[in-house]
Tab-separated table of C-alpha atoms in Angstrom:
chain	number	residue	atom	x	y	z
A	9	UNK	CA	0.000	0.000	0.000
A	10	UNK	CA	2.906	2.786	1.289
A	11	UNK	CA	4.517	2.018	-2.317
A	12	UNK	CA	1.186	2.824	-4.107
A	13	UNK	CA	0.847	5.860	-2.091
A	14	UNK	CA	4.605	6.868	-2.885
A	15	UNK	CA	3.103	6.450	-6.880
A	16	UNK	CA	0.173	8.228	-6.420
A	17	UNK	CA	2.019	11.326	-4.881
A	18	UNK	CA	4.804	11.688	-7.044
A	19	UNK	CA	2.255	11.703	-9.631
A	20	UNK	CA	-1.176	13.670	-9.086
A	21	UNK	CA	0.625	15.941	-7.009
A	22	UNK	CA	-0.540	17.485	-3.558
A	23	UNK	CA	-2.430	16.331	-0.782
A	24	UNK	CA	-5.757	18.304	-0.534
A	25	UNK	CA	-9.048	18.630	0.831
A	26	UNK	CA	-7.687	17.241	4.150
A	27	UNK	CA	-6.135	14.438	3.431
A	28	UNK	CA	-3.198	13.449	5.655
A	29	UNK	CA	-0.298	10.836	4.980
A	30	UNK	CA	-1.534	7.859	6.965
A	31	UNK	CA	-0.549	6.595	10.225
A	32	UNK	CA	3.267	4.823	9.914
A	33	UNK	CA	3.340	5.769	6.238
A	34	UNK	CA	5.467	8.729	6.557
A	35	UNK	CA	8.400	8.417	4.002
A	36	UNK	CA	11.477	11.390	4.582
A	37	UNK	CA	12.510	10.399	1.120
A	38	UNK	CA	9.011	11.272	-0.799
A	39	UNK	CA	8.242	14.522	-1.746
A	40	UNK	CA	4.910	15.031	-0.518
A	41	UNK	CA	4.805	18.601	-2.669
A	42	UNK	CA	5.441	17.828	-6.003
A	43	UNK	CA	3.474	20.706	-6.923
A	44	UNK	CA	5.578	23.576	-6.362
A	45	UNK	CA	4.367	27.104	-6.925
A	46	UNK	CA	6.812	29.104	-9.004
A	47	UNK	CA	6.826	32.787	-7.785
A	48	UNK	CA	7.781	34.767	-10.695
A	49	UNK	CA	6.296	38.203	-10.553
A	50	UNK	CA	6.247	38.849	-6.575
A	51	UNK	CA	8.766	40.757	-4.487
A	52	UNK	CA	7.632	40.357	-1.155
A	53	UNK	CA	6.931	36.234	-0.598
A	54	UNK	CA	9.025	33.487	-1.772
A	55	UNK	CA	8.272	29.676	-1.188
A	56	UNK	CA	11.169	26.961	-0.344
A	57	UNK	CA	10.269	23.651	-0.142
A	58	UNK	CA	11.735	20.412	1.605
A	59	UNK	CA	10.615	16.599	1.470
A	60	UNK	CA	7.067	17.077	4.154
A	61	UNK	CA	7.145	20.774	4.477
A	62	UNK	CA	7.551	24.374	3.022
A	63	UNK	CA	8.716	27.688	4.415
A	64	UNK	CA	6.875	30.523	2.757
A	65	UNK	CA	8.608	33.495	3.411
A	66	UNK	CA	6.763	37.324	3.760
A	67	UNK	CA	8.964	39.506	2.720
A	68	UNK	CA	6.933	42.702	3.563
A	69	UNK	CA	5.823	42.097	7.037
A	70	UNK	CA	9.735	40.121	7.562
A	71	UNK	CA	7.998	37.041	8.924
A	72	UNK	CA	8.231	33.184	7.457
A	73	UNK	CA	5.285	30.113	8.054
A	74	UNK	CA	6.422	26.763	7.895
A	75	UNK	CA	3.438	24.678	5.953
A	76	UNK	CA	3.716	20.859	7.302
A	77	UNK	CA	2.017	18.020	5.247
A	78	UNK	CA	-0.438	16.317	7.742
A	79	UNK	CA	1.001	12.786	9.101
A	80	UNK	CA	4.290	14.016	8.789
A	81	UNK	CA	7.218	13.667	11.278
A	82	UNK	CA	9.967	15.028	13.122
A	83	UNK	CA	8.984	18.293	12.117
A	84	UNK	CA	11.212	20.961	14.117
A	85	UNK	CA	8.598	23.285	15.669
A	86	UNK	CA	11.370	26.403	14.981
A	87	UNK	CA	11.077	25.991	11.316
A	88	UNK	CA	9.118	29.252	10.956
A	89	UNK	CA	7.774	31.905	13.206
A	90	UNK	CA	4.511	30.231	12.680
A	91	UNK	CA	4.053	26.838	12.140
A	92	UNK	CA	0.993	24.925	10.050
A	93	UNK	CA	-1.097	21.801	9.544
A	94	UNK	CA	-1.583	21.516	5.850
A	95	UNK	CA	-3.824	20.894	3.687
A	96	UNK	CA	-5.757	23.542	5.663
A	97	UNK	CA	-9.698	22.614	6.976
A	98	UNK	CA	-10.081	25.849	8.190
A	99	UNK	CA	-9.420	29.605	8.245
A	100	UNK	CA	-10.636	33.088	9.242
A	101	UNK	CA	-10.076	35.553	6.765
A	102	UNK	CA	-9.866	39.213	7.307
A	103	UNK	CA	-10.460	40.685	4.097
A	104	UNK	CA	-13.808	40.613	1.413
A	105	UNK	CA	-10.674	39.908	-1.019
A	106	UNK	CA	-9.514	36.913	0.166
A	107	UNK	CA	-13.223	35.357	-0.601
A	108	UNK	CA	-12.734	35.260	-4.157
A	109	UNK	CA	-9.052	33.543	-3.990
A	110	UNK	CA	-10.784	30.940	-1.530
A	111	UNK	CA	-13.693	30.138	-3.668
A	112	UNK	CA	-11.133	30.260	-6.630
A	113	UNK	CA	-9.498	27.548	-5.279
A	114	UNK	CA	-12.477	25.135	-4.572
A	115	UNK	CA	-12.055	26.171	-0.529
A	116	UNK	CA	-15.294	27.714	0.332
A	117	UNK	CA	-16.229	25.778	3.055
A	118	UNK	CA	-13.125	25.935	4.668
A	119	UNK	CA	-13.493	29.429	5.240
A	120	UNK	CA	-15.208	29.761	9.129
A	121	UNK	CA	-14.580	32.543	10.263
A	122	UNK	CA	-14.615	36.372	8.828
A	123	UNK	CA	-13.173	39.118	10.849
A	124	UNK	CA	-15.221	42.518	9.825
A	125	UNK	CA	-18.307	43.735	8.803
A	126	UNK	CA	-20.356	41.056	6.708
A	127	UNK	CA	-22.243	43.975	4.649
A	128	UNK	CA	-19.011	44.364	2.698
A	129	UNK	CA	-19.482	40.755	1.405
A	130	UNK	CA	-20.853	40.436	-1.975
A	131	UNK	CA	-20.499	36.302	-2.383
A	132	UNK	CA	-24.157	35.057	-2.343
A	133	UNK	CA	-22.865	31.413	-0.830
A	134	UNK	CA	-20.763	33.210	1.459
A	135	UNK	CA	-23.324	34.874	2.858
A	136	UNK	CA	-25.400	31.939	2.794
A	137	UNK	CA	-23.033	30.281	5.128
A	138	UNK	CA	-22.774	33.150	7.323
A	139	UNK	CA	-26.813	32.838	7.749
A	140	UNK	CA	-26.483	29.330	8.185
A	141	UNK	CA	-24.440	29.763	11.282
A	142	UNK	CA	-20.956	27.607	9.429
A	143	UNK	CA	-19.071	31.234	9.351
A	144	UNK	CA	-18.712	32.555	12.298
A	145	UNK	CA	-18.329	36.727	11.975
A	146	UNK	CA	-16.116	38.886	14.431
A	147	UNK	CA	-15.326	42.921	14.006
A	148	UNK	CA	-12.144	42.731	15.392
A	149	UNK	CA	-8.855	41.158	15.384
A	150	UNK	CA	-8.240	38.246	17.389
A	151	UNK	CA	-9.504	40.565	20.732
A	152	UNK	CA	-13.171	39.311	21.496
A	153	UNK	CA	-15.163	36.386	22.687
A	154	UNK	CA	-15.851	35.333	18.996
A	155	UNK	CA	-12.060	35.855	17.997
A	156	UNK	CA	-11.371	32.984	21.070
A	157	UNK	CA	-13.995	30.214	19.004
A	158	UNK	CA	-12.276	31.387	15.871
A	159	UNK	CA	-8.680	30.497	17.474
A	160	UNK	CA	-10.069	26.853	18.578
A	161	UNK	CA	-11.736	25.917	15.630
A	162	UNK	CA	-9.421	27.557	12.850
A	163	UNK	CA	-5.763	26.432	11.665
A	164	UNK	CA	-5.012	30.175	11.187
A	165	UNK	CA	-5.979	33.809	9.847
A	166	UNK	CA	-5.462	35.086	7.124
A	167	UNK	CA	-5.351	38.916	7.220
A	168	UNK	CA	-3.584	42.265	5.429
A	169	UNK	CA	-2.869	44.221	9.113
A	170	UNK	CA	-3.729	43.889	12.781
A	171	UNK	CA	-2.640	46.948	15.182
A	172	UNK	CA	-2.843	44.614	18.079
A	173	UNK	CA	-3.209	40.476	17.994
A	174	UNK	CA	-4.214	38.445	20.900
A	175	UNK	CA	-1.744	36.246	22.119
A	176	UNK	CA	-3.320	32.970	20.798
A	177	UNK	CA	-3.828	34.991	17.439
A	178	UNK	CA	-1.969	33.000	14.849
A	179	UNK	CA	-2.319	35.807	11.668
A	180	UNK	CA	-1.137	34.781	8.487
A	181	UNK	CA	-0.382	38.259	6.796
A	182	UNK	CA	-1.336	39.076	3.079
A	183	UNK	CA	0.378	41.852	1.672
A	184	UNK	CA	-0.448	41.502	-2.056
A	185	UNK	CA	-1.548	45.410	-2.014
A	186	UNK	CA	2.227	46.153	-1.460
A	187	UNK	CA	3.575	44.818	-4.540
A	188	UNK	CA	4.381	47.479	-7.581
A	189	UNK	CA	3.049	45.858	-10.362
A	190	UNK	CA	-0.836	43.982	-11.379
A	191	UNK	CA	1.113	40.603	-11.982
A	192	UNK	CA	3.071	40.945	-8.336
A	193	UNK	CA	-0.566	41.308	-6.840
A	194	UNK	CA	-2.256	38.335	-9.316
A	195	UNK	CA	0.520	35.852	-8.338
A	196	UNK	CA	-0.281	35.991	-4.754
A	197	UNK	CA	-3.105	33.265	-5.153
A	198	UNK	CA	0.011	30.795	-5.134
A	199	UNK	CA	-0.019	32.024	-1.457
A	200	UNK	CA	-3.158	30.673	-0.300
């Protein structure tokens, strides 16, 4: 079975939608992200990538995340300043923006939690989820009784500034409205 998986990874790429490398199956020598993003027009994140995990690095903000493939092993806990489960189940986000990359990527309904005003929301099955009680909506960041159910039940935040985090406030910053050119802005999708 662990030689089929091996197969199946080096070919279709990725593990998504939650899927984890199974119990005792964890290989050092596979590369469990054969799917590497190639960041071409963006100055301010780069993405290096090792056998079970990545380090994306933001360049802008001077802060790195270390992405670990679910199942994984021996991961050193200091490989980034914060440090991630992937694939991701579930995320705040903190901008209306960051909607469209999420449902561009087929990740709706990981999204549960949104941290602002819900008005400024313009996605109709967004807002349908929100009404439905699977979003959960906060107006601040990472400083209220909501914020604390968004910090238990999400892997992280992804947001474009916070004046002042909690301390269990794991943001992931976005700054794709830094970069000086349309293609530098586009390419951060490979972020998410």
């Amino acid at each position: 079975f662990f030689i089929a998986l091996q197969l199946i990874l080096r070919v279709t790429g990725n593990l998504i939608d939650g899927e984890c490398i199974g119990s005792g199956d964890f290989d050092a020598t596979v590369d469990y992200f054969p799917d590497k993003a190639e960041i071409e027009f963006s100055k301010l994140f780069e993405v290096e990538y090792f056998p079970s995990y990545k380090i994306v690095t933001n360049t802008h903000e001077n802060v790195t995340y270390c992405l670990y493939q679910c199942g994984s092993t021996g991961i050193d806990e200091a490989c980034g300043d914060v440090v991630v489960e992937v694939p991701i189940t579930s995320i705040a986000l903190g901008d209306t923006t960051f909607i469209t990359r999420m449902e561009q990527l087929g990740e709706r309904l990981a999204i549960k939690g949104y941290l602002g005003a819900t008005d400024y929301i313009s996605s109709p099955c967004v807002n349908a989820l929100i009404d439905e009680g699977e979003i959960v909506e906060t107006d601040s960041c990472g400083l209220d009784a909501n914020n604390e159910t968004l910090a238990v039940n999400v892997s992280f935040i992804l947001i474009d500034f916070c004046t002042d985090p909690s301390e269990d406030f794991k943001p992931v910053y976005v700054a794709d409205l830094y970069e000086d050119s349309l293609l530098g802005q586009a390419e951060w999708l490979k972020y998410f």
